[in-house]
PDB file of C-alpha atoms in Angstrom:
ATOM      1  CA  MET J   1      -6.674  38.454   0.087  1.00 45.00           C
ATOM      2  CA  PRO J   2     -10.961  39.641   1.275  1.00 49.00           C
ATOM      3  CA  ILE J   3     -13.499  36.787   0.612  1.00 50.00           C
ATOM      4  CA  ASN J   4     -15.427  38.106  -2.999  1.00 51.00           C
ATOM      5  CA  ILE J   5     -18.888  37.602  -1.477  1.00 48.00           C
ATOM      6  CA  SER J   6     -20.617  38.085  -4.464  1.00 44.00           C
ATOM      7  CA  THR J   7     -18.499  35.524  -5.971  1.00 45.00           C
ATOM      8  CA  ARG J   8     -19.363  32.789  -3.484  1.00 41.00           C
ATOM      9  CA  ILE J   9     -23.300  32.983  -4.367  1.00 40.00           C
ATOM     10  CA  ALA J  10     -21.809  32.696  -8.124  1.00 42.00           C
ATOM     11  CA  GLU J  11     -20.419  29.680  -7.338  1.00 42.00           C
ATOM     12  CA  THR J  12     -22.814  28.614  -4.781  1.00 39.00           C
ATOM     13  CA  SER J  13     -25.927  29.506  -7.487  1.00 39.00           C
ATOM     14  CA  HIS J  14     -24.358  27.421 -10.332  1.00 41.00           C
ATOM     15  CA  ARG J  15     -23.736  24.223  -8.355  1.00 46.00           C
ATOM     16  CA  THR J  16     -27.059  24.601  -7.558  1.00 47.00           C
ATOM     17  CA  GLU J  17     -28.359  25.536 -11.492  1.00 51.00           C
ATOM     18  CA  ASP J  18     -25.944  22.011 -11.937  1.00 61.00           C
ATOM     19  CA  ALA J  19     -27.281  20.326  -9.259  1.00 69.00           C
ATOM     20  CA  LEU J  20     -31.010  20.278 -10.870  1.00 78.00           C
ATOM     21  CA  SER J  21     -30.415  20.282 -14.087  1.00 85.00           C
ATOM     22  CA  TRP J  22     -31.758  17.159 -14.527  1.00 84.00           C
ATOM     23  CA  GLN J  23     -35.384  19.028 -14.204  1.00 87.00           C
ATOM     24  CA  GLU J  24     -35.335  20.753 -17.520  1.00 86.00           C
ATOM     25  CA  SER J  25     -35.592  17.392 -19.256  1.00 85.00           C
ATOM     26  CA  ALA J  26     -37.164  15.045 -16.097  1.00 90.00           C
ATOM     27  CA  LEU J  27     -40.853  13.447 -17.625  1.00 90.00           C
ATOM     28  CA  CYS J  28     -42.835  15.281 -14.748  1.00 89.00           C
ATOM     29  CA  ALA J  29     -41.732  18.339 -16.234  1.00 87.00           C
ATOM     30  CA  GLN J  30     -43.510  17.985 -19.267  1.00 87.00           C
ATOM     31  CA  THR J  31     -46.636  16.342 -17.440  1.00 87.00           C
ATOM     32  CA  GLY J  32     -49.524  17.530 -14.354  1.00 81.00           C
ATOM     33  CA  PRO J  33     -48.784  16.787 -11.147  1.00 84.00           C
ATOM     34  CA  GLU J  34     -51.777  14.633 -10.576  1.00 86.00           C
ATOM     35  CA  PHE J  35     -49.734  11.529 -11.641  1.00 85.00           C
ATOM     36  CA  PHE J  36     -46.750  12.435  -9.272  1.00 93.00           C
ATOM     37  CA  PHE J  37     -48.595  13.758  -6.076  1.00 93.00           C
ATOM     38  CA  PRO J  38     -51.477  11.755  -5.690  1.00 89.00           C
ATOM     39  CA  ALA J  39     -54.719  11.850  -3.992  1.00 89.00           C
ATOM     40  CA  PRO J  40     -54.530   9.268  -0.893  1.00 86.00           C
ATOM     41  CA  GLY J  41     -54.758   5.891  -1.765  1.00 87.00           C
ATOM     42  CA  SER J  42     -54.950   6.139  -5.532  1.00 90.00           C
ATOM     43  CA  SER J  43     -52.298   4.953  -7.682  1.00 91.00           C
ATOM     44  CA  THR J  44     -48.972   5.287  -8.127  1.00 92.00           C
ATOM     45  CA  ARG J  45     -48.059   3.592 -11.401  1.00 93.00           C
ATOM     46  CA  GLU J  46     -48.892   5.665 -14.273  1.00 92.00           C
ATOM     47  CA  ALA J  47     -45.495   8.188 -12.208  1.00 94.00           C
ATOM     48  CA  LYS J  48     -43.740   5.280 -11.593  1.00 95.00           C
ATOM     49  CA  ARG J  49     -43.870   4.122 -14.961  1.00 95.00           C
ATOM     50  CA  LEU J  50     -43.081   7.905 -16.473  1.00 94.00           C
ATOM     51  CA  CYS J  51     -40.033   7.958 -13.830  1.00 94.00           C
ATOM     52  CA  GLY J  52     -38.528   4.415 -15.206  1.00 94.00           C
ATOM     53  CA  ALA J  53     -38.634   6.129 -18.775  1.00 95.00           C
ATOM     54  CA  CYS J  54     -37.326   8.681 -17.576  1.00 93.00           C
ATOM     55  CA  GLU J  55     -33.161   9.834 -17.788  1.00 92.00           C
ATOM     56  CA  GLY J  56     -33.086  11.756 -14.977  1.00 92.00           C
ATOM     57  CA  ARG J  57     -34.947   9.526 -12.282  1.00 94.00           C
ATOM     58  CA  GLU J  58     -31.477   8.524 -10.004  1.00 93.00           C
ATOM     59  CA  ALA J  59     -30.896  12.631  -9.699  1.00 93.00           C
ATOM     60  CA  CYS J  60     -34.235  12.882  -8.793  1.00 93.00           C
ATOM     61  CA  LEU J  61     -35.040   9.753  -6.258  1.00 94.00           C
ATOM     62  CA  ALA J  62     -31.115  11.294  -4.529  1.00 93.00           C
ATOM     63  CA  TYR J  63     -33.072  14.735  -4.631  1.00 92.00           C
ATOM     64  CA  ALA J  64     -35.694  13.370  -2.730  1.00 94.00           C
ATOM     65  CA  LEU J  65     -33.412  11.638  -0.249  1.00 93.00           C
ATOM     66  CA  GLU J  66     -30.985  14.752   0.378  1.00 92.00           C
ATOM     67  CA  HIS J  67     -34.066  17.090   0.785  1.00 92.00           C
ATOM     68  CA  ASP J  68     -36.354  14.697   3.058  1.00 93.00           C
ATOM     69  CA  GLU J  69     -39.623  15.062   0.273  1.00 94.00           C
ATOM     70  CA  ARG J  70     -42.455  12.903   2.178  1.00 92.00           C
ATOM     71  CA  PHE J  71     -44.865  13.216   0.229  1.00 94.00           C
ATOM     72  CA  GLY J  72     -45.393  12.221  -3.972  1.00 95.00           C
ATOM     73  CA  VAL J  73     -43.327   9.532  -6.875  1.00 96.00           C
ATOM     74  CA  TRP J  74     -40.235  11.173  -7.126  1.00 96.00           C
ATOM     75  CA  GLY J  75     -37.317   9.198  -9.101  1.00 95.00           C
ATOM     76  CA  GLY J  76     -39.932   6.642  -9.303  1.00 96.00           C
ATOM     77  CA  LEU J  77     -40.232   5.259  -5.356  1.00 96.00           C
ATOM     78  CA  SER J  78     -43.423   5.886  -3.618  1.00 94.00           C
ATOM     79  CA  GLU J  79     -43.006   7.794  -0.501  1.00 93.00           C
ATOM     80  CA  LYS J  80     -43.338   4.358   1.299  1.00 93.00           C
ATOM     81  CA  GLU J  81     -40.524   3.055  -0.504  1.00 95.00           C
ATOM     82  CA  ARG J  82     -38.213   6.193  -0.001  1.00 94.00           C
ATOM     83  CA  GLN J  83     -38.591   5.702   4.287  1.00 93.00           C
ATOM     84  CA  ARG J  84     -38.009   1.754   3.266  1.00 93.00           C
ATOM     85  CA  LEU J  85     -34.952   1.761   1.461  1.00 91.00           C
ATOM     86  CA  ARG J  86     -33.496   5.290   4.525  1.00 88.00           C
ATOM     87  CA  ARG J  87     -34.452   2.716   6.514  1.00 88.00           C
ATOM     88  CA  ASN J  88     -32.594   0.173   5.729  1.00 87.00           C
ATOM     89  CA  GLY J  89     -29.133   2.959   4.964  1.00 76.00           C
ATOM     90  CA  ASN J  90     -28.825   2.362   0.584  1.00 59.00           C
TER      91      ASN J  90
END
């Protein structure tokens, strides 16, 4: 049976949409990026507080780790905290 490329593309697109569905209700989507991508040396406290109240926090962190996000606060962790998490194998 031949592979239907259109079907494969649609399936992949649907899986991607499901994997990113947490972004629709994420608290960061309702605020400005300045909290989550602060200037060097600025506090990440506000971003982490919002992340702590967000139901998508775990999915966000998993996304950041999987995609090697190197900037900003993702899933309640700063760049350095995510690097530490990767180094420790957690």
